[in-house]
Tab-separated table of C-alpha atoms in Angstrom:
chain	number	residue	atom	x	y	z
A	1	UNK	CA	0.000	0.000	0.000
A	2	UNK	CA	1.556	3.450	-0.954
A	3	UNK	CA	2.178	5.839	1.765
A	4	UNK	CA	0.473	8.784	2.363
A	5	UNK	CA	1.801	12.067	0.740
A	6	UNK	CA	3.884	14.397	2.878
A	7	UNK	CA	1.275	17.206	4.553
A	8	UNK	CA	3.930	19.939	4.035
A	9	UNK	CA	3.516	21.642	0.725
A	10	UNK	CA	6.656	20.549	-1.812
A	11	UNK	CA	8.668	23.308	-4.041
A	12	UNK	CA	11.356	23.533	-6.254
A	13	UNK	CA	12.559	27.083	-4.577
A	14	UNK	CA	14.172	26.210	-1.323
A	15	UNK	CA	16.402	28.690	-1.372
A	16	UNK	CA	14.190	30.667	0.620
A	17	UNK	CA	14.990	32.567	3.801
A	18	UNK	CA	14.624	30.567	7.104
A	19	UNK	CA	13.420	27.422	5.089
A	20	UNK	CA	15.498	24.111	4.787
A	21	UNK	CA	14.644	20.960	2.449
A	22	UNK	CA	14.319	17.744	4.437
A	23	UNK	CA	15.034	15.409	1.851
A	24	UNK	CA	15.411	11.626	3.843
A	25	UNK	CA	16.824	9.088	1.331
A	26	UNK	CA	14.903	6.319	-0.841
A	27	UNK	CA	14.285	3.747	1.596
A	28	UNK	CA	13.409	-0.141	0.247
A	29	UNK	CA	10.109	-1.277	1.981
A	30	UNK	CA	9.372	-4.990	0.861
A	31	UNK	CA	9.848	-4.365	-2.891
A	32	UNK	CA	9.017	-1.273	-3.571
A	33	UNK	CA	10.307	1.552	-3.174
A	34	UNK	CA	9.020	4.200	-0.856
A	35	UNK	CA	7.838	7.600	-3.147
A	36	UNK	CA	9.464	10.905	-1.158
A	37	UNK	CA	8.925	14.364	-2.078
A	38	UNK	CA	11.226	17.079	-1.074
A	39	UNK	CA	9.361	18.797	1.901
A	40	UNK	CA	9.816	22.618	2.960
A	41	UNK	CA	9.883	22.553	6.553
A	42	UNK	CA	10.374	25.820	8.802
A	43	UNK	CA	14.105	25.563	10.472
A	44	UNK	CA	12.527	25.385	13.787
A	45	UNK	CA	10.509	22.408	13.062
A	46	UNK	CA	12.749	20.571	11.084
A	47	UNK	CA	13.779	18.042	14.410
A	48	UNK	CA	10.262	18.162	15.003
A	49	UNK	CA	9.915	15.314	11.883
A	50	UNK	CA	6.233	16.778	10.755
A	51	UNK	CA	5.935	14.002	7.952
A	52	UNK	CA	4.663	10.698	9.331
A	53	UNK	CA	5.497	8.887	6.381
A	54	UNK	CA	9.184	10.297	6.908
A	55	UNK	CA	9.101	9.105	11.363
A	56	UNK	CA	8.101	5.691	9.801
A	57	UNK	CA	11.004	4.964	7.245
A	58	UNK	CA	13.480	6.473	9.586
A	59	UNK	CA	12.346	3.784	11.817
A	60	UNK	CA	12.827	0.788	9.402
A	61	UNK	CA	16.189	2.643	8.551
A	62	UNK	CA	17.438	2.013	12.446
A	63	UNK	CA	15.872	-1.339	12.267
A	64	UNK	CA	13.035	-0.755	14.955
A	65	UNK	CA	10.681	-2.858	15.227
A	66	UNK	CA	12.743	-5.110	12.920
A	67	UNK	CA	12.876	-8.760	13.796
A	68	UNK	CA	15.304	-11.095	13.172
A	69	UNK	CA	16.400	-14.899	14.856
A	70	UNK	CA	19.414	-14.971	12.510
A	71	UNK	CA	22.762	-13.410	13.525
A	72	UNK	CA	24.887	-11.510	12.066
A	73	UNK	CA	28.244	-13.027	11.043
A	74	UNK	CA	31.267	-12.306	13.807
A	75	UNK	CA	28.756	-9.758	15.707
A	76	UNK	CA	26.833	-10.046	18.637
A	77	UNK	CA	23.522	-9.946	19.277
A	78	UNK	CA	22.060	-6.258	20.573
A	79	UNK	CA	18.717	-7.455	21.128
A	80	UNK	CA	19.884	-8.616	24.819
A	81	UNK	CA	22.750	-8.113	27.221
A	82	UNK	CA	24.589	-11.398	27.049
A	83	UNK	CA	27.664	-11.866	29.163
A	84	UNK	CA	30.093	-13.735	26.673
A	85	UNK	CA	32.648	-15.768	28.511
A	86	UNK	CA	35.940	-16.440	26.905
A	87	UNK	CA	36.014	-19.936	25.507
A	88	UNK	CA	38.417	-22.475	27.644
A	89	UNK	CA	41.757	-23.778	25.707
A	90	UNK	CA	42.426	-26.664	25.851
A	91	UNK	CA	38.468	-27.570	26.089
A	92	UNK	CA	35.733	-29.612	24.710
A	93	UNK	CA	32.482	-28.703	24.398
A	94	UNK	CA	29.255	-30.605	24.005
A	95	UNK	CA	27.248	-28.135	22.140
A	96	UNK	CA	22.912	-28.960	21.759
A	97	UNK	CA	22.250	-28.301	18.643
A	98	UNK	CA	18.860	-27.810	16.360
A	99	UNK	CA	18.008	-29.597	13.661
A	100	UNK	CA	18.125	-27.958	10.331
A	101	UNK	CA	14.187	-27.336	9.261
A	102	UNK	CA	12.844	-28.053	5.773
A	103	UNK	CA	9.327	-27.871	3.878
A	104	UNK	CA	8.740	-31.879	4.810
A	105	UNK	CA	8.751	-33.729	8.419
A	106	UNK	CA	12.777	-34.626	8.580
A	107	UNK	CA	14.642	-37.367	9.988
A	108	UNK	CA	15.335	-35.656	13.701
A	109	UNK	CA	12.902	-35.666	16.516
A	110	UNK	CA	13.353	-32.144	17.099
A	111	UNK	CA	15.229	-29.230	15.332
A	112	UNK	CA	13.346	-25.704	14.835
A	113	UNK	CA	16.216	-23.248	13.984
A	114	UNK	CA	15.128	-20.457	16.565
A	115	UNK	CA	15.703	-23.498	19.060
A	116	UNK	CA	19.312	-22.687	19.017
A	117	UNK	CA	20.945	-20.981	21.844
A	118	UNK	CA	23.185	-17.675	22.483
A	119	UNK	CA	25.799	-19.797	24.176
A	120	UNK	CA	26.023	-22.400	21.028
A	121	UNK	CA	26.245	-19.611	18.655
A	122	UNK	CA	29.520	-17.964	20.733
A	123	UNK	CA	31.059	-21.970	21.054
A	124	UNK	CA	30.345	-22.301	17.352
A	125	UNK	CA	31.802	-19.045	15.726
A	126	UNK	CA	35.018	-19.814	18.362
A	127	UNK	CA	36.302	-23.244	18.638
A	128	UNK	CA	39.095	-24.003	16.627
A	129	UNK	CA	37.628	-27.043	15.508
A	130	UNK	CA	33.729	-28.798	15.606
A	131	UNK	CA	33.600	-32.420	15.310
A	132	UNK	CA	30.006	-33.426	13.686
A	133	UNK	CA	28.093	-36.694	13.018
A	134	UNK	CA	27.603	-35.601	9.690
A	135	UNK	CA	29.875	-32.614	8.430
A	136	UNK	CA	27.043	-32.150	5.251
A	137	UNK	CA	24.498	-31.308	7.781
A	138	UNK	CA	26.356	-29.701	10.530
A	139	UNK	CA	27.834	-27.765	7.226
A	140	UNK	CA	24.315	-26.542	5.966
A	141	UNK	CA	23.071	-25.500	10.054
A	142	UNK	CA	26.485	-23.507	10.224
A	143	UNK	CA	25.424	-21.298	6.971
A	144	UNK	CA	21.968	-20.837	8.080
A	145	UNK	CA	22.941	-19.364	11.216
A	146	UNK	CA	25.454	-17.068	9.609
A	147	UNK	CA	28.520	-18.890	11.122
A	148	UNK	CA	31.780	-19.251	8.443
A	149	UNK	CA	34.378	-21.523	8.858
A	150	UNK	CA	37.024	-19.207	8.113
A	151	UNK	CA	39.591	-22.210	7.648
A	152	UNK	CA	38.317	-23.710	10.571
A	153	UNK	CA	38.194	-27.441	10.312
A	154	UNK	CA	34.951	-29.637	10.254
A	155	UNK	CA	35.827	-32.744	11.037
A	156	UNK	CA	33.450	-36.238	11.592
A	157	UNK	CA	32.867	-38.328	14.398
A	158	UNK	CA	29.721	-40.915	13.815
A	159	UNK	CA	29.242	-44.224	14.942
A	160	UNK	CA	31.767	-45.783	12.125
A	161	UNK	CA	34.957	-43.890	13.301
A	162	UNK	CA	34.576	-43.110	17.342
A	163	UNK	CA	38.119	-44.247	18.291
A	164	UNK	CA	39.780	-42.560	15.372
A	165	UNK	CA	37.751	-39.133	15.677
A	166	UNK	CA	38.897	-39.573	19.505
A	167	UNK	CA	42.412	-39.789	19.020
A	168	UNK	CA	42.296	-36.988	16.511
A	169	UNK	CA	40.515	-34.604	19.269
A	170	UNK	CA	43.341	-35.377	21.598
A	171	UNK	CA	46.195	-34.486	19.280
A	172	UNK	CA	44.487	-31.453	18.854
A	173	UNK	CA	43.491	-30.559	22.752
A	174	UNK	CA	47.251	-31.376	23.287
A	175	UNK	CA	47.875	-28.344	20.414
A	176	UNK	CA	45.980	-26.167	23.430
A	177	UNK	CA	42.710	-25.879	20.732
A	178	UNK	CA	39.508	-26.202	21.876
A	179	UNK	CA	36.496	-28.322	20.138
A	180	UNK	CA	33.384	-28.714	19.506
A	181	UNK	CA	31.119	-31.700	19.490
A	182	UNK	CA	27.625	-31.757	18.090
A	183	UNK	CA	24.953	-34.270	16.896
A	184	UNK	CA	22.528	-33.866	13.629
A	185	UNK	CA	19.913	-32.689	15.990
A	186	UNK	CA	19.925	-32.422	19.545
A	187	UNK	CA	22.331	-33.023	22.789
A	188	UNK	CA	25.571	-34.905	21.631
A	189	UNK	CA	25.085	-38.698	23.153
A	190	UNK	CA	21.531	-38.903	23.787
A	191	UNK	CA	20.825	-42.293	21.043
A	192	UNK	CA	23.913	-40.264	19.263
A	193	UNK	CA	27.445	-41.185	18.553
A	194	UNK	CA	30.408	-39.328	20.776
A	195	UNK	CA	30.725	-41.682	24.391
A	196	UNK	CA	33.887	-43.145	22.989
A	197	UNK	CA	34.916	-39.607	22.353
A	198	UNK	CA	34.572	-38.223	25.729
A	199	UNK	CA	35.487	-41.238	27.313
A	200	UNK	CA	38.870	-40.842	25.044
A	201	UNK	CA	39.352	-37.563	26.581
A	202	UNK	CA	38.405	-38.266	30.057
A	203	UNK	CA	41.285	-41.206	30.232
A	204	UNK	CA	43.922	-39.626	27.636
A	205	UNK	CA	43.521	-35.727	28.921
A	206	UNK	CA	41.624	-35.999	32.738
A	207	UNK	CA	42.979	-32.280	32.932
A	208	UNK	CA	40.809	-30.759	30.014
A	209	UNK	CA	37.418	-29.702	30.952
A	210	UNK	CA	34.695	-31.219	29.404
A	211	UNK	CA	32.385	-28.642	29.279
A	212	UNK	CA	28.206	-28.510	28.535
A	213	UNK	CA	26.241	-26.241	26.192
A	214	UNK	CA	22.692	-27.321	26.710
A	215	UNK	CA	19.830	-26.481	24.597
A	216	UNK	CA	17.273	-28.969	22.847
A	217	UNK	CA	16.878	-32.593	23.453
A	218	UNK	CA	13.843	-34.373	22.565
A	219	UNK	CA	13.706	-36.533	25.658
A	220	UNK	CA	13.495	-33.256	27.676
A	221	UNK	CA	10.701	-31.467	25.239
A	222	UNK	CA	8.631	-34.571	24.454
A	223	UNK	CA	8.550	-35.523	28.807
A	224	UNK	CA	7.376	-31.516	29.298
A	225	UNK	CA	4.384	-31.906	27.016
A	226	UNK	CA	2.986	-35.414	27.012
A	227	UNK	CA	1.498	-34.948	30.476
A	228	UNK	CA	3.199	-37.861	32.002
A	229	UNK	CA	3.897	-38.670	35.388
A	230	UNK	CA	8.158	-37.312	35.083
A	231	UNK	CA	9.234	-38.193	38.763
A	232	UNK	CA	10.740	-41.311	37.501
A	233	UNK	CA	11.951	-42.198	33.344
A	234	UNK	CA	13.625	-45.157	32.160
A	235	UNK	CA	14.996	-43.971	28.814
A	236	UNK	CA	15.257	-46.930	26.301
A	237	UNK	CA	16.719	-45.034	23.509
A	238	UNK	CA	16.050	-47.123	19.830
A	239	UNK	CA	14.998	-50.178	20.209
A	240	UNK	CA	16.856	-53.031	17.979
A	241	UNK	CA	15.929	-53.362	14.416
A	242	UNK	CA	15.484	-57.651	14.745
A	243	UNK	CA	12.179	-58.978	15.368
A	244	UNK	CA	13.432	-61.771	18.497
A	245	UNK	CA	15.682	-58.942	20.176
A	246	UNK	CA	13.229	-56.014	19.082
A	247	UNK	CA	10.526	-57.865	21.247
A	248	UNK	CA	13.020	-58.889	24.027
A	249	UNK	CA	14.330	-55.522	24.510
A	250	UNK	CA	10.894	-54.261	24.511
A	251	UNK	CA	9.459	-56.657	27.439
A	252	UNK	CA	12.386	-56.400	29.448
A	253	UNK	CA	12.437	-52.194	29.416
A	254	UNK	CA	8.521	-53.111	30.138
A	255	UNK	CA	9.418	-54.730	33.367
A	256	UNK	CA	11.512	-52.029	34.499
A	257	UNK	CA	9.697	-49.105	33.837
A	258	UNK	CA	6.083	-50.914	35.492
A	259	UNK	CA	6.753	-47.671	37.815
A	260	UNK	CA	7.637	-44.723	36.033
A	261	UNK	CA	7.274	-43.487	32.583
A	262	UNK	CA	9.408	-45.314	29.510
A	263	UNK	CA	10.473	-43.242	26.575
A	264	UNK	CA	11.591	-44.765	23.790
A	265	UNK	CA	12.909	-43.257	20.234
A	266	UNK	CA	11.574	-44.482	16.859
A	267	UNK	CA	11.574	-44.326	13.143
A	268	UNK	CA	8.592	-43.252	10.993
A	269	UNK	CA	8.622	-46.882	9.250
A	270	UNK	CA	8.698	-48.919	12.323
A	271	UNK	CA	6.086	-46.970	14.837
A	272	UNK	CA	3.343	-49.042	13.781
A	273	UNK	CA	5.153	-52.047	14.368
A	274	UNK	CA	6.184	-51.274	17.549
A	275	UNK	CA	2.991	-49.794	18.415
A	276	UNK	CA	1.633	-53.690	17.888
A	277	UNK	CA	3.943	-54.935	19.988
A	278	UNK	CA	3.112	-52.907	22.660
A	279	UNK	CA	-0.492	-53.573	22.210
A	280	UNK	CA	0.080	-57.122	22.746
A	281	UNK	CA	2.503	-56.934	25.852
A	282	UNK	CA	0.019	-55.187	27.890
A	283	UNK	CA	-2.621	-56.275	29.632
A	284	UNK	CA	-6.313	-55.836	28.737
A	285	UNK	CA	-6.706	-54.733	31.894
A	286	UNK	CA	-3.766	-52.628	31.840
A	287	UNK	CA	-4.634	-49.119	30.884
A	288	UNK	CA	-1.587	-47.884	30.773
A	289	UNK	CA	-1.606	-43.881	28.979
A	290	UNK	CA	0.907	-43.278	25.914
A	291	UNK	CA	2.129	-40.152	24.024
A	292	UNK	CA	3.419	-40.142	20.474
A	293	UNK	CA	5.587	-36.504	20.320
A	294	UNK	CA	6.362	-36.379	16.376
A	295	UNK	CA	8.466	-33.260	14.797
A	296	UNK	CA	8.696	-31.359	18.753
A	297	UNK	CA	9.437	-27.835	18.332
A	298	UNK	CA	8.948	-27.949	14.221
A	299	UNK	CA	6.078	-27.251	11.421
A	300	UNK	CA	4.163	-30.241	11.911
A	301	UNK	CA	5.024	-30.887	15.557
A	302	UNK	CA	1.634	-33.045	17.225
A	303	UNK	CA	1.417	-34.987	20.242
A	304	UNK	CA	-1.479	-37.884	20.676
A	305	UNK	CA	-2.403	-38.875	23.653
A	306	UNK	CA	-4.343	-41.738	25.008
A	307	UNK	CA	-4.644	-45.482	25.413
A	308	UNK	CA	-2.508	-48.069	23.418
A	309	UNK	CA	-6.019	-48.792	21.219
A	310	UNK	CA	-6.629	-44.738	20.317
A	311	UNK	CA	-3.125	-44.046	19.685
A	312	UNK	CA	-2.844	-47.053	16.958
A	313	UNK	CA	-6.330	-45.937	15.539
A	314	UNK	CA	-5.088	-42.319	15.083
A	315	UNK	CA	-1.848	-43.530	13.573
A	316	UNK	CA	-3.446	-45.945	11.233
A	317	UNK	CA	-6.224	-43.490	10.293
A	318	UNK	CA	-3.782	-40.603	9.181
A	319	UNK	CA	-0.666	-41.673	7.355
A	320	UNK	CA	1.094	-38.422	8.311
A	321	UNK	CA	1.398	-39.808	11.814
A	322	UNK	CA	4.171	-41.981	10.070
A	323	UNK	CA	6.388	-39.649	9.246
A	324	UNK	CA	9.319	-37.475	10.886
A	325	UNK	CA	11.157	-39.514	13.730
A	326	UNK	CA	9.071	-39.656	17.021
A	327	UNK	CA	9.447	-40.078	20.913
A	328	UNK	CA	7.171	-42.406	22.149
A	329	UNK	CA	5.993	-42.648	25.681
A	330	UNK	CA	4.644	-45.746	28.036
A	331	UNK	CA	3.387	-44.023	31.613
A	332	UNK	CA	3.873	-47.005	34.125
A	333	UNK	CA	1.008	-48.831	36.513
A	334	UNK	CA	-0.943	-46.890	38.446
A	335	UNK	CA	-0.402	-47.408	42.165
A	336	UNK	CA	-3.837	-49.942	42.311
A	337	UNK	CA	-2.867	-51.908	39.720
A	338	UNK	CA	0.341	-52.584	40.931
A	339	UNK	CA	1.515	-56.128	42.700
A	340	UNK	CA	2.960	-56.689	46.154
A	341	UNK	CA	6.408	-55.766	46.274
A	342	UNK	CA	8.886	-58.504	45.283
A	343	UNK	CA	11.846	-58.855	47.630
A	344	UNK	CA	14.434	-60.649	45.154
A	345	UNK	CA	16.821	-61.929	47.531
A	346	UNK	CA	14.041	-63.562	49.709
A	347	UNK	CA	12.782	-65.518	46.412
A	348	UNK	CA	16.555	-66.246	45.611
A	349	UNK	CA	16.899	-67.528	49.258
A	350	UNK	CA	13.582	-69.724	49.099
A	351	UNK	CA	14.761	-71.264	44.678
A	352	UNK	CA	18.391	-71.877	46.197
A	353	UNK	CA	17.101	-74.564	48.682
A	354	UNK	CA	15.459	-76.394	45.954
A	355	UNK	CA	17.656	-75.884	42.435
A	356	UNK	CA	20.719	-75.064	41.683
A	357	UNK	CA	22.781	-72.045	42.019
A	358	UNK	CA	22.892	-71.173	38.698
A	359	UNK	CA	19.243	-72.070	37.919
A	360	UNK	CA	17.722	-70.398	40.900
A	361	UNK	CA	19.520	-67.173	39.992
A	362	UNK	CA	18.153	-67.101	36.804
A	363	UNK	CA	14.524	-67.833	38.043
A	364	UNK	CA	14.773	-64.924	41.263
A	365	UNK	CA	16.106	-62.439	38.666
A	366	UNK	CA	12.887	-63.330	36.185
A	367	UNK	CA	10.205	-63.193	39.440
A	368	UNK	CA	11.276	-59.887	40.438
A	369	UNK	CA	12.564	-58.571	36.729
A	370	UNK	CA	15.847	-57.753	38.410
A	371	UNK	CA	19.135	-58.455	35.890
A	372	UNK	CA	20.763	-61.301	37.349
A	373	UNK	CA	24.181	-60.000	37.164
A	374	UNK	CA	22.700	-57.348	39.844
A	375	UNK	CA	21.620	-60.185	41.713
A	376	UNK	CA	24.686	-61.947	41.867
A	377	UNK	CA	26.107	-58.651	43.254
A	378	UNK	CA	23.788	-58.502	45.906
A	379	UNK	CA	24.061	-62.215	46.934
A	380	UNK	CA	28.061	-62.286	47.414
A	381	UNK	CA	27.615	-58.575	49.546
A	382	UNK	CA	25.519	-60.162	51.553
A	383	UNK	CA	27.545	-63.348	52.125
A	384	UNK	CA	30.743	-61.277	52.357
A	385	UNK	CA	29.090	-58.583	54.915
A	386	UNK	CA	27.875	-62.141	57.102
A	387	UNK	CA	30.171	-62.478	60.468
């Protein structure tokens, strides 16, 4: 919409006595280009800005009221006072990352790019080197967030090369550099590659800080929104891709979580699947609730809600349920539907009389869906701690 013409009459004569031409350059509003006429204002009333049109363009010229998540390259943000802290050498940093967002649900459970935080930006644009699962995507994240390189190196550590991407880091911590670690999408090690990493420099270099930059992490998002009970999680991470150990996995994380809430990672293609499985574990009388947090924090984030019967019939009724990695959710039993208590080592105590060893461990540890290594444990303190 064109703006409204100046209210001060124009003229070509300004050479007038005690007039002066206020004459505020072309500015570029979306793509047009703001018409001006050169307005004869009185001397006296020339700070006075008596052209509205003129007060708003000056405005957009200063950047009020301007908006903008993405920052500028090598500057720092003026939109808030942000205490930078000189980066640590030698250091590593674990820096939270967002995914990078596209048109169509993506394979990370989370990633909107606003997600990103102050703190990650400074470690980013600093480090003298960032170690990435994959250097393509960490590559494309870095140039939509206005971070360059600048002969920086991007190097990558994925599940493949670990031990060699954590002997690399060391040589270059022992150079007094500090690095960067960061996943596709979310905190580095949460069902991402980097333990051997840290674990590398914990053992090779125990005096370099390891240091955290938090900031998204699907676990964390998908527990704040699913209105689960959150005072106790057993994360399983991905379950296996096999059918025999896919299902074992499953019942066994079942058993443990029976009294808290289990959240589990999965692909698009194997949700329903799992979703099945699940169905048939539990009980018919075991209404346990479930959440299915797809695409947190993104375009076509949703979060359904319900039993293990109206989550599958809302998943098989709209095929774009099925897409974009998701974080599914098992609350455990409610307090009435739970069973008595099981005291392992008191069924261990009552098997071992009967069978042996060996057998009766195995048995105790299935009763009371304890691992039987952790039995073991238990049984030698106790026999060690007897007078």
């Amino acid at each position: 919409m064109p703006l409204a013409p100046c209210a001060v009459p124009c003229t070509a004569r300004p050479a007038a006595a005690g007039l002066a031409v206020a004459r505020p350059p072309r500015v570029r509003v979306g793509r047009r280009h703001a018409p001006w006429c050169s307005a004869v204002v009185p001397v006296s009333a020339v700070g006075h800005r008596l052209c509205g049109a003129f007060r708003r363009c000056e405005r957009r010229r200063r950047g009020h009221g301007r908006r903008s998540l993405r920052p500028a390259s090598g500057a720092r943000s003026k939109l808030v006072d942000v205490e930078e802290i000189e980066l640590e050498r030698p250091a590593l940093y674990m820096v939270a990352t967002c995914g990078t967002p596209g048109s169509e649900p993506s394979r990370w459970p989370i990633g909107n790019l606003s997600d990103i935080t102050l703190r990650a930006l400074q470690v980013l644009r600093e480090v003298d080197v960032i170690f990435a699962e994959d250097t393509r995507t960490t590559g494309l994240l870095l140039s939509r967030l206005g971070i360059q390189l600048n002969q920086r190196l991007l190097l990558p550590c994925h599940a493949f090369n670990e031990e060699q991407a954590g002997q690399s880091l060391l040589r270059k911590l022992r150079d007094n550099q500090c690095a960067a670690l960061v996943s596709d999408a979310g905190t580095p090690l949460i069902s991402d590659p980097g333990y051997a990493v840290v674990r590398a420099v914990r053992q090779g270099a125990p005096q370099v800080p390891v240091r955290s930059v938090p900031g998204c992490c699907a676990l964390a998002a998908a527990l704040s929104v699913a209105g689960l009970p959150c005072s106790r999680v057993l994360f399983g991470g991905f379950l296996p891709s096999g059918g025999a150990a896919r299902l074992a996995e499953l019942r066994s994380l079942l058993r443990q979580a029976s009294t808290g809430t289990l959240v589990l990672y999965e692909a698009p293609h194997r949700l329903l699947n799992t979703l099945e499985m699940l169905r048939d574990e539990l009980d018919a009388e075991d209404a346990r609730e479930l959440a299915v947090c797809r695409e947190l924090t993104k375009r076509y984030e949703t979060v359904l809600r319900g039993t293990i019967d109206e989550i599958l019939m809302e998943v098989r009724e709209k095929p774009e349920n099925q897409k974009g990695e998701v974080v599914l959710l098992v609350a455990g039993r409610a307090e009435s539907e739970r069973g008595p208590a099981v005291d392992a080592m008191e069924v261990l105590r009552i098997l071992s009389a009967e069978l042996p060893e060996s057998r009766a461990v195995a048995l105790a540890a299935k009763i009371a869906g304890v691992p039987k290594k952790t039995l073991r444990l238990a049984q030698r303190a106790r026999a060690n701690a007897r007078p």
